[in-house]
Short mmCIF file of C-alpha atoms in Angstrom, two decimals:
data_model
loop_
_atom_site.label_atom_id
_atom_site.label_comp_id
_atom_site.label_asym_id
_atom_site.label_seq_id
_atom_site.Cartn_x
_atom_site.Cartn_y
_atom_site.Cartn_z
CA MET A 740 94.81 136.71 93.62
CA ARG A 741 94.83 137.21 97.38
CA ASP A 742 97.94 138.05 99.37
CA LYS A 743 98.93 136.48 102.67
CA GLN A 744 102.04 137.00 104.75
CA VAL A 745 103.44 134.54 107.26
CA ASP A 746 106.83 134.02 108.83
CA ILE A 747 107.08 130.32 107.95
CA ALA A 748 105.22 128.46 105.20
CA ILE A 749 105.33 124.65 105.29
CA ILE A 750 104.20 122.79 102.17
CA GLY A 751 102.83 119.37 103.13
CA SER A 752 101.62 117.87 106.40
CA GLY A 753 102.95 114.30 106.43
CA ALA A 754 105.84 112.82 108.38
CA GLY A 755 108.08 115.73 107.35
CA GLY A 756 105.70 118.69 107.27
CA GLY A 757 103.72 117.65 110.33
CA THR A 758 106.91 117.15 112.33
CA VAL A 759 108.36 120.51 111.34
CA ALA A 760 105.06 122.24 112.11
CA LYS A 761 104.91 120.86 115.62
CA ALA A 762 108.61 121.45 116.29
CA LEU A 763 108.33 125.11 115.24
CA SER A 764 104.93 125.76 116.81
CA PRO A 765 106.33 127.06 120.16
CA LEU A 766 107.55 130.08 118.18
CA CYS A 767 103.92 131.12 117.77
CA ARG A 768 103.94 132.19 121.41
CA ASP A 769 106.50 134.83 120.41
CA GLY A 770 104.38 136.12 117.58
CA VAL A 771 105.85 134.02 114.76
CA SER A 772 103.17 133.01 112.25
CA VAL A 773 103.31 129.51 110.77
CA ALA A 774 101.05 128.11 108.05
CA VAL A 775 100.94 124.53 106.74
CA LEU A 776 99.64 124.25 103.16
CA GLU A 777 98.27 120.75 102.53
CA SER A 778 96.81 119.74 99.18
CA GLY A 779 94.52 117.03 100.54
CA PRO A 780 91.36 117.15 102.67
CA ARG A 781 90.94 116.93 106.40
CA LEU A 782 88.37 114.20 106.71
CA LYS A 783 85.67 114.09 109.32
CA GLU A 784 85.76 111.01 111.56
CA GLU A 785 82.65 109.55 109.92
CA GLU A 786 84.31 109.82 106.49
CA TYR A 787 86.85 107.11 107.37
CA THR A 788 84.56 104.36 106.11
CA GLY A 789 87.10 101.60 105.46
CA ARG A 790 85.64 100.95 102.00
CA GLU A 791 88.54 100.28 99.64
CA LEU A 792 87.75 102.25 96.51
CA GLU A 793 86.12 105.12 98.38
CA MET A 794 89.06 105.61 100.75
CA ALA A 795 91.62 105.20 97.97
CA GLU A 796 90.01 108.14 96.15
CA ARG A 797 89.85 110.24 99.31
CA LEU A 798 93.33 109.63 100.71
CA TYR A 799 95.71 108.91 97.79
CA PHE A 800 96.92 110.96 94.86
CA ASP A 801 95.04 109.69 91.82
CA GLY A 802 93.42 107.04 93.96
CA GLY A 803 96.78 105.38 94.55
CA GLY A 804 97.27 104.67 90.86
CA VAL A 805 100.07 107.06 89.82
CA LEU A 806 102.20 105.30 87.21
CA THR A 807 105.79 105.81 86.15
CA ARG A 808 106.27 107.13 82.62
CA ASP A 809 106.77 103.62 81.18
CA ARG A 810 103.79 102.37 83.25
CA SER A 811 105.91 99.60 84.80
CA VAL A 812 105.56 100.68 88.45
CA THR A 813 102.59 102.00 90.44
CA LEU A 814 103.35 104.77 92.94
CA ALA A 815 101.01 105.27 95.89
CA PHE A 816 101.29 108.28 98.18
CA GLY A 817 99.00 110.09 100.53
CA HIS A 818 96.93 113.19 99.92
CA ALA A 819 95.34 114.31 103.18
CA TYR A 820 95.76 116.18 106.47
CA GLY A 821 98.64 114.03 107.74
CA GLY A 822 99.90 113.02 104.28
CA SER A 823 101.07 109.45 103.90
CA THR A 824 101.09 108.92 107.67
CA VAL A 825 97.31 108.50 107.33
CA VAL A 826 97.64 105.54 104.96
CA TYR A 827 100.64 103.55 106.13
CA THR A 828 100.72 100.77 108.69
CA GLY A 829 102.53 102.61 111.47
CA THR A 830 105.72 100.57 111.27
CA SER A 831 108.49 102.51 113.01
CA LEU A 832 112.14 101.55 112.69
CA PRO A 833 115.28 103.68 112.94
CA LEU A 834 117.76 103.96 110.09
CA ARG A 835 120.60 101.44 110.28
CA GLU A 836 124.11 102.75 110.77
CA SER A 837 125.24 100.74 107.74
CA THR A 838 122.71 102.60 105.57
CA LEU A 839 123.85 105.96 106.89
CA ARG A 840 127.43 105.05 105.98
CA LYS A 841 126.28 104.34 102.41
CA TRP A 842 124.53 107.72 102.29
CA ASN A 843 127.84 109.35 103.21
CA VAL A 844 126.41 112.78 104.03
CA ARG A 845 128.94 114.94 105.81
CA GLY A 846 127.40 116.44 108.96
CA LEU A 847 124.70 113.79 109.33
CA ASP A 848 125.65 111.96 112.50
CA PHE A 849 124.24 108.54 113.44
CA ASP A 850 124.01 109.26 117.16
CA ASP A 851 122.13 112.49 116.47
CA LEU A 852 119.70 110.67 114.19
CA GLN A 853 119.17 107.96 116.80
CA ARG A 854 118.50 110.49 119.53
CA ARG A 855 115.88 112.25 117.44
CA SER A 856 114.32 108.93 116.37
CA ARG A 857 113.89 107.94 120.02
CA LYS A 858 112.08 111.22 120.62
CA TYR A 859 109.47 110.30 118.01
CA PHE A 860 109.18 106.72 119.22
CA ALA A 861 108.01 108.15 122.53
CA GLU A 862 105.85 110.89 121.03
CA ASN A 863 104.05 108.48 118.69
CA HIS A 864 103.47 105.71 121.25
CA VAL A 865 105.66 103.23 119.33
CA HIS A 866 105.70 99.74 120.85
CA LEU A 867 105.49 96.04 120.06
CA LEU A 868 102.01 94.55 119.90
CA PRO A 869 101.34 91.83 122.48
CA ASP A 870 101.06 88.22 121.31
CA GLU A 871 97.27 88.16 121.60
CA CYS A 872 97.09 90.89 118.91
CA ILE A 873 99.12 88.90 116.36
CA ASN A 874 96.91 87.19 113.78
CA ASP A 875 97.55 83.95 111.86
CA ASN A 876 98.86 85.76 108.78
CA ASN A 877 101.69 87.27 110.83
CA ARG A 878 102.21 84.30 113.15
CA LEU A 879 102.62 81.88 110.23
CA PHE A 880 105.23 84.14 108.62
CA ALA A 881 107.30 84.42 111.80
CA GLY A 882 107.11 80.71 112.53
CA ALA A 883 108.09 79.71 109.00
CA CYS A 884 111.03 82.12 108.95
CA ARG A 885 112.33 80.58 112.16
CA THR A 886 111.84 77.07 110.76
CA LEU A 887 113.82 78.00 107.65
CA GLY A 888 116.54 79.80 109.63
CA TYR A 889 115.64 83.24 108.26
CA ARG A 890 116.17 86.15 110.62
CA VAL A 891 112.77 87.62 111.59
CA GLU A 892 111.82 90.57 113.80
CA GLN A 893 108.61 92.13 115.05
CA PHE A 894 107.75 95.62 113.84
CA PRO A 895 107.34 98.32 116.47
CA VAL A 896 104.16 100.19 115.50
CA ASN A 897 102.66 103.53 116.52
CA VAL A 898 99.12 102.55 117.43
CA ASP A 899 97.13 103.42 120.52
CA GLY A 900 93.88 101.57 121.10
CA CYS A 901 94.15 99.39 117.99
CA ARG A 902 90.95 97.39 117.49
CA GLY A 903 92.38 95.18 114.77
CA SER A 904 90.27 96.43 111.88
CA GLY A 905 93.15 95.70 109.49
CA LEU A 906 92.40 98.90 107.57
CA CYS A 907 95.65 100.82 108.21
CA ASN A 908 96.26 101.48 104.52
CA LEU A 909 92.79 102.99 104.12
CA GLY A 910 93.05 105.36 107.09
CA CYS A 911 92.27 103.80 110.46
CA PRO A 912 88.49 104.14 111.07
CA ASN A 913 89.09 103.85 114.81
CA GLY A 914 91.60 106.67 115.13
CA ALA A 915 94.25 104.32 116.55
CA LYS A 916 97.17 105.07 114.27
CA MET A 917 99.37 107.82 115.64
CA GLY A 918 100.27 109.60 112.40
CA THR A 919 100.91 113.32 112.23
CA HIS A 920 97.14 113.82 111.82
CA ARG A 921 96.67 112.47 115.35
CA VAL A 922 99.81 113.70 117.14
CA GLN A 923 101.93 116.49 115.65
CA LEU A 924 99.40 118.53 113.66
CA PRO A 925 96.77 118.84 116.40
CA GLN A 926 99.49 119.90 118.85
CA ALA A 927 100.85 122.41 116.34
CA GLU A 928 97.38 123.88 115.89
CA ARG A 929 96.87 124.14 119.63
CA ASN A 930 100.12 126.13 119.74
CA GLY A 931 98.93 128.53 117.05
CA VAL A 932 99.89 127.01 113.68
CA THR A 933 97.34 127.39 110.86
CA VAL A 934 96.78 124.30 108.71
CA VAL A 935 95.17 125.06 105.35
CA THR A 936 93.83 121.91 103.71
CA ASN A 937 92.68 121.54 100.09
CA CYS A 938 95.52 123.95 99.31
CA ALA A 939 97.59 122.95 96.27
CA VAL A 940 100.95 124.69 95.88
CA ASP A 941 101.99 125.30 92.32
CA ARG A 942 105.35 127.00 92.69
CA ILE A 943 107.63 129.24 94.69
CA ASP A 944 108.78 132.56 93.31
CA PRO A 945 112.39 132.81 94.57
CA ALA A 946 112.77 136.48 93.67
CA ALA A 947 109.69 137.54 95.63
CA ARG A 948 109.99 134.78 98.28
CA THR A 949 106.34 133.89 97.76
CA VAL A 950 104.40 130.65 97.40
CA ARG A 951 101.66 130.43 94.77
CA ALA A 952 98.76 128.25 95.91
CA THR A 953 95.12 127.53 95.19
CA VAL A 954 92.56 126.65 97.84
CA ARG A 955 89.59 124.54 96.75
CA ARG A 956 86.31 123.70 98.42
CA GLU A 957 85.62 119.96 98.29
CA ALA A 958 82.49 117.93 98.90
CA ILE A 959 84.12 115.96 101.70
CA GLY A 960 86.12 116.90 104.78
CA HIS A 961 86.24 120.00 106.93
CA PRO A 962 86.19 123.34 105.12
CA PRO A 963 89.69 124.77 104.52
CA ALA A 964 90.99 127.46 106.90
CA TRP A 965 91.19 129.98 104.05
CA GLU A 966 88.47 130.89 101.57
CA PRO A 967 88.69 129.17 98.18
CA GLY A 968 90.75 131.03 95.63
CA GLU A 969 94.27 131.74 94.46
CA TYR A 970 96.87 132.93 96.93
CA ARG A 971 100.28 134.54 96.91
CA VAL A 972 101.85 133.72 100.30
CA ARG A 973 104.93 135.72 101.26
CA ALA A 974 107.13 134.04 103.86
CA ARG A 975 110.47 134.60 105.55
CA ALA A 976 111.19 130.86 105.39
CA VAL A 977 109.63 128.19 103.19
CA ILE A 978 109.86 124.47 104.01
CA VAL A 979 108.93 122.04 101.24
CA ALA A 980 107.66 118.70 102.57
CA ALA A 981 105.31 117.51 99.85
CA GLY A 982 106.91 114.08 99.34
CA ALA A 983 109.44 112.55 96.97
CA VAL A 984 107.33 113.22 93.86
CA ASN A 985 105.76 116.59 94.62
CA SER A 986 108.66 118.28 96.46
CA PRO A 987 111.05 118.08 93.50
CA ALA A 988 108.17 118.93 91.15
CA ILE A 989 107.43 122.15 93.08
CA LEU A 990 111.11 123.14 93.01
CA LEU A 991 111.34 122.32 89.29
CA ARG A 992 108.27 124.46 88.53
CA SER A 993 109.95 127.20 90.57
CA GLY A 994 112.84 127.38 88.15
CA LEU A 995 115.51 126.07 90.51
CA ALA A 996 116.87 123.32 88.29
CA GLY A 997 119.46 125.57 86.68
CA ASP A 998 121.69 125.74 89.74
CA LEU A 999 120.76 122.34 91.18
CA LYS A 1000 121.75 119.65 88.70
CA ALA A 1001 120.61 116.82 91.00
CA LEU A 1002 117.09 118.21 91.45
CA GLY A 1003 114.57 115.48 90.72
CA ARG A 1004 117.26 112.83 90.27
CA TYR A 1005 118.23 109.74 92.32
CA PHE A 1006 114.61 108.76 92.94
CA THR A 1007 114.19 105.39 94.68
CA CYS A 1008 110.97 103.64 95.68
CA HIS A 1009 111.55 100.14 97.16
CA PRO A 1010 109.86 98.37 94.21
CA ALA A 1011 107.40 95.93 95.72
CA LEU A 1012 105.37 92.82 94.99
CA ILE A 1013 102.41 91.36 96.84
CA LEU A 1014 102.77 87.56 97.04
CA VAL A 1015 100.01 85.17 98.01
CA GLY A 1016 99.87 81.66 99.46
CA GLN A 1017 96.62 79.73 99.79
CA HIS A 1018 95.84 77.47 102.73
CA ASP A 1019 93.29 74.66 102.85
CA HIS A 1020 91.51 76.20 105.82
CA PRO A 1021 90.55 79.74 106.89
CA ILE A 1022 93.15 81.78 108.77
CA THR A 1023 92.81 85.10 110.56
CA ASN A 1024 94.17 87.62 108.11
CA PHE A 1025 91.86 90.62 107.70
CA SER A 1026 91.33 91.04 111.43
CA GLY A 1027 94.29 92.21 113.46
CA HIS A 1028 97.18 94.52 112.62
CA PRO A 1029 98.28 93.64 109.07
CA LYS A 1030 102.03 94.19 109.36
CA SER A 1031 103.64 92.80 112.51
CA TYR A 1032 106.81 91.07 111.27
CA TYR A 1033 109.62 91.54 108.78
CA SER A 1034 112.71 89.67 107.68
CA ASP A 1035 115.89 91.45 106.60
CA HIS A 1036 117.69 88.12 106.28
CA PHE A 1037 118.41 88.74 102.59
CA ALA A 1038 118.93 92.50 102.70
CA GLU A 1039 122.71 92.48 102.37
CA SER A 1040 123.14 89.30 100.33
CA GLU A 1041 120.24 89.55 97.83
CA GLY A 1042 118.92 93.11 98.21
CA PHE A 1043 115.37 92.54 99.43
CA LEU A 1044 113.17 92.69 102.52
CA LEU A 1045 110.15 90.55 103.31
CA GLU A 1046 107.26 91.98 105.32
CA THR A 1047 103.90 90.63 106.32
CA CYS A 1048 100.89 92.33 104.75
CA MET A 1049 97.22 91.84 104.04
CA TYR A 1050 95.72 93.83 101.20
CA PHE A 1051 92.19 94.45 100.09
CA PRO A 1052 90.36 92.74 97.21
CA PHE A 1053 91.03 95.31 94.48
CA VAL A 1054 94.74 95.69 95.29
CA THR A 1055 95.13 91.92 95.62
CA ALA A 1056 93.42 91.26 92.29
CA LYS A 1057 95.58 93.77 90.40
CA SER A 1058 98.70 92.11 91.83
CA LEU A 1059 97.92 88.75 90.24
CA ALA A 1060 99.61 87.82 86.97
CA GLY A 1061 96.84 86.31 84.93
CA PHE A 1062 93.15 86.17 84.08
CA GLY A 1063 90.45 83.54 84.14
CA ASP A 1064 89.54 80.64 86.42
CA GLU A 1065 92.72 80.46 88.50
CA PRO A 1066 92.75 84.11 89.66
CA ARG A 1067 88.99 83.84 90.22
CA ALA A 1068 89.51 80.76 92.41
CA LEU A 1069 92.23 82.53 94.40
CA MET A 1070 90.12 85.65 94.92
CA SER A 1071 87.25 83.47 96.09
CA ALA A 1072 89.42 82.20 98.95
CA MET A 1073 90.34 85.50 100.61
CA ASP A 1074 89.81 84.02 104.07
CA ARG A 1075 92.48 81.40 103.33
CA LEU A 1076 95.16 83.67 101.94
CA GLN A 1077 98.51 84.44 103.51
CA MET A 1078 100.38 87.45 102.09
CA ILE A 1079 103.95 88.76 102.00
CA LEU A 1080 105.12 92.13 100.72
CA VAL A 1081 108.48 91.97 98.95
CA LEU A 1082 110.61 95.13 98.84
CA ALA A 1083 113.65 95.48 96.59
CA LEU A 1084 116.38 97.73 97.99
CA ASP A 1085 116.97 99.72 94.83
CA ALA A 1086 120.06 101.81 94.19
CA ALA A 1087 119.79 105.58 93.75
CA LEU A 1088 120.52 106.21 90.06
CA PRO A 1089 120.60 109.63 88.38
CA GLY A 1090 118.40 108.43 85.51
CA ASN A 1091 115.56 107.57 87.88
CA ARG A 1092 114.06 110.99 88.29
CA VAL A 1093 111.10 113.31 88.67
CA THR A 1094 110.49 115.86 85.93
CA VAL A 1095 107.49 118.03 85.04
CA ASN A 1096 105.62 117.88 81.76
CA GLY A 1097 104.29 120.77 79.68
CA ARG A 1098 101.32 121.17 82.01
CA GLY A 1099 103.62 121.30 85.03
CA GLU A 1100 102.54 117.87 86.26
CA PRO A 1101 105.15 115.56 87.81
CA VAL A 1102 106.37 112.67 85.66
CA VAL A 1103 108.50 109.88 87.15
CA ASP A 1104 111.04 108.09 85.01
CA TYR A 1105 111.98 104.85 86.71
CA ARG A 1106 113.65 101.81 85.17
CA LEU A 1107 113.52 98.42 86.86
CA SER A 1108 117.20 97.53 86.73
CA GLU A 1109 118.48 94.01 86.24
CA PRO A 1110 119.67 93.79 89.89
CA VAL A 1111 116.19 94.81 91.06
CA ARG A 1112 114.50 92.29 88.77
CA ALA A 1113 116.84 89.56 90.02
CA SER A 1114 116.18 90.53 93.65
CA LEU A 1115 112.43 90.40 93.14
CA VAL A 1116 112.59 86.94 91.57
CA LYS A 1117 114.77 85.61 94.40
CA ALA A 1118 112.33 87.20 96.85
CA MET A 1119 109.45 85.33 95.17
CA ARG A 1120 111.27 82.05 95.73
CA ALA A 1121 112.08 82.88 99.37
CA SER A 1122 108.45 83.88 99.95
CA ALA A 1123 107.23 80.64 98.38
CA ARG A 1124 109.46 78.69 100.79
CA ILE A 1125 107.92 80.63 103.68
CA PHE A 1126 104.39 79.96 102.45
CA PHE A 1127 105.03 76.22 102.09
CA ALA A 1128 106.81 76.06 105.46
CA SER A 1129 103.64 77.69 106.85
CA GLY A 1130 101.52 74.87 105.46
CA ALA A 1131 100.15 76.59 102.35
CA ARG A 1132 98.69 74.32 99.68
CA ARG A 1133 99.75 76.47 96.77
CA VAL A 1134 101.41 79.78 95.96
CA HIS A 1135 100.99 82.40 93.28
CA ALA A 1136 104.35 83.87 92.16
CA PRO A 1137 103.89 86.44 89.33
CA ALA A 1138 107.05 85.29 87.53
CA GLY A 1139 106.08 81.63 87.81
CA ARG A 1140 105.84 79.35 84.76
CA THR A 1141 102.30 78.52 85.89
CA PHE A 1142 99.74 80.58 87.81
CA PHE A 1143 100.03 78.32 90.84
CA VAL A 1144 103.04 76.53 92.27
CA GLU A 1145 101.76 73.53 94.22
CA ALA A 1146 103.21 72.34 97.53
CA GLY A 1147 104.31 69.10 95.88
CA ASP A 1148 106.68 71.11 93.69
CA SER A 1149 108.26 73.09 96.52
CA ASP A 1150 111.67 71.51 95.85
CA ARG A 1151 111.70 72.96 92.27
CA LEU A 1152 111.17 76.64 93.00
CA ASP A 1153 114.30 77.85 91.19
CA ASP A 1154 113.04 76.17 88.03
CA LEU A 1155 109.36 77.06 88.42
CA ILE A 1156 110.01 80.76 89.22
CA PRO A 1157 112.67 81.72 86.64
CA LEU A 1158 114.23 85.11 86.08
CA GLU A 1159 112.94 85.14 82.51
CA GLY A 1160 109.41 84.88 83.91
CA PHE A 1161 109.69 88.46 85.13
CA LYS A 1162 108.22 90.16 82.08
CA ALA A 1163 107.17 93.77 81.71
CA GLY A 1164 103.42 94.01 81.66
CA LYS A 1165 102.97 90.61 83.30
CA VAL A 1166 104.29 91.29 86.78
CA SER A 1167 102.43 94.06 88.64
CA VAL A 1168 105.10 96.06 90.48
CA SER A 1169 104.14 98.66 93.03
CA SER A 1170 106.28 100.82 95.30
CA ALA A 1171 106.55 100.78 99.06
CA HIS A 1172 108.40 103.98 99.95
CA LEU A 1173 109.19 106.95 97.70
CA MET A 1174 112.55 108.62 98.38
CA GLY A 1175 115.06 111.01 96.83
CA GLY A 1176 114.78 113.81 94.30
CA CYS A 1177 116.06 116.55 96.64
CA ARG A 1178 119.01 114.62 98.06
CA MET A 1179 121.29 115.91 100.79
CA GLY A 1180 124.99 116.39 100.08
CA ASP A 1181 127.96 118.69 100.05
CA GLY A 1182 127.19 121.04 97.20
CA PRO A 1183 124.91 121.89 94.26
CA ALA A 1184 126.84 119.83 91.75
CA ALA A 1185 125.56 116.52 93.13
CA SER A 1186 122.88 117.37 95.68
CA VAL A 1187 120.00 119.78 96.37
CA THR A 1188 120.34 120.51 100.09
CA ASP A 1189 122.91 120.40 102.83
CA ALA A 1190 122.76 117.96 105.74
CA TRP A 1191 120.20 120.18 107.50
CA GLY A 1192 117.74 120.37 104.59
CA GLY A 1193 118.80 123.85 103.49
CA VAL A 1194 118.60 124.28 99.71
CA HIS A 1195 122.04 125.18 98.35
CA GLY A 1196 122.29 128.89 97.59
CA VAL A 1197 118.80 129.80 98.90
CA PRO A 1198 119.11 130.54 102.64
CA TRP A 1199 115.36 130.81 103.30
CA LEU A 1200 114.32 127.61 101.48
CA PHE A 1201 114.38 124.14 103.07
CA VAL A 1202 113.26 120.58 102.32
CA ALA A 1203 111.98 118.25 105.05
CA ASP A 1204 110.73 114.91 103.76
CA ALA A 1205 111.90 111.63 102.20
CA SER A 1206 113.05 113.46 99.09
CA LEU A 1207 116.13 114.38 101.16
CA PHE A 1208 117.34 110.76 101.19
CA PRO A 1209 120.48 110.39 99.07
CA GLY A 1210 119.75 106.67 98.70
CA SER A 1211 117.27 104.01 99.67
CA ALA A 1212 116.44 103.85 103.39
CA GLU A 1213 116.62 100.04 103.16
CA ILE A 1214 113.87 99.87 105.78
CA ASN A 1215 110.50 101.55 106.39
CA PRO A 1216 111.44 105.25 106.49
CA TYR A 1217 108.76 107.01 108.57
CA ILE A 1218 110.82 107.59 111.72
CA THR A 1219 113.88 108.64 109.70
CA ILE A 1220 111.81 111.29 107.91
CA MET A 1221 110.68 112.64 111.27
CA ALA A 1222 114.22 112.67 112.65
CA LEU A 1223 115.49 114.58 109.61
CA ALA A 1224 112.54 116.98 109.77
CA ASP A 1225 113.41 117.61 113.41
CA ARG A 1226 116.88 118.69 112.27
CA VAL A 1227 115.38 120.97 109.63
CA ALA A 1228 113.17 122.60 112.26
CA GLU A 1229 116.22 123.22 114.44
CA ARG A 1230 118.07 124.88 111.55
CA VAL A 1231 115.04 127.04 110.63
CA ARG A 1232 114.62 128.11 114.24
CA GLY A 1233 118.24 129.20 114.38
CA ARG A 1234 118.25 130.98 111.05
CA LEU A 1235 114.88 132.75 111.22
CA PRO A 1236 116.16 135.85 113.08
CA GLU A 1237 118.58 136.47 110.19
CA LEU A 1238 115.89 136.27 107.51
CA PRO A 1239 114.24 139.52 106.37
CA GLN A 1240 110.53 140.21 106.74
#
């Protein structure tokens, strides 16, 4: 066991950890030492190959195939220098005021959150793509929504020099996506922060104020900043930003559940479906940015969002409900497929939670509630209407009575896509955004941290990622995570002089 001492230890390097690292990095000029401990690798540029299975193994926990305990939902989250910002599509939206009111966190002000969000819009080069960069898959969605009277908006995205490879979810091979691996972490390192990759944190010892971690040498990526081995890292302040599964798991392994009854609870994930419509002719779908439009038309009334998407062959195939000739025929027509990602806006429930098993590994208990199941079925019908309004010949809806719904039956969607068709084991449900588990709030009885990410009762311990969310973000959460992490950095900066060496 080797000993290290730093002033600030940050666990995780994604939207939360990367943001905190950069925001605190000016302190390095005054002699403050900051280390980021990231469990994943820092890939070399040539290792972003764009090959689906290869990149899934390199950039996602368990290759993107983490399952809930009952195996009903797949959870995908990043595992790399930059965390999940390496593998998302760059969509950047601020939190709605209506959502913040639902969160009801005293001390979390909407204007403050907006101001900090605007800061990261500018820092990450967030903008709307010009029309010539919008492919058919996105254009058809927007046009059909307008035809049907559904509200539709273009996503601001954080790309710079996008070449339209369509590989955002596999780590952009052209370096165009402005995640923390391209913006915040490099700047933090230039200011003096040390980023240790391939460094898995097991637990925090609250009595000794140390972090227990293991550094590995891997066959891919840059070598880690520290030699392989086990470490005991003593820090004046520790910031946990390992994501909505691993942050609560680290705190649970650290023995903090006794005083924090909400730890691990109120996990939400925007349960998601990939829906597919087939056209008679090829459309541009793989080339171009994959996610340019969204519709929140049904967010308040039916509890779901619709977003454009274009997934890769393996992910597409696993999302189909069936086997045999019909799925084979659909997969043989990839150049004619239009896709929509459906997101259910799930409620934060105490029974949906992260725990750790006997080996200390995180286990997620998540139940697809009846409201979520109903939302997803209604979203399938709305998506089918969009596909048919786009000119699609047929649609695959996983809850459908038949594998395909043909255009000639488009006036019978309520009957052909019934609620009872949503059967466990038949419909492949994934998750879009993992949130909660270390929720903000007023006290330890019902929350884990205060409105500034400070863990109740532990003045040197903070959380700075989506696990802070007390409820669903109800929209893509990347910018909100950064805005909250910016607040955490401000609180750490102010409190550090009070914390002992």
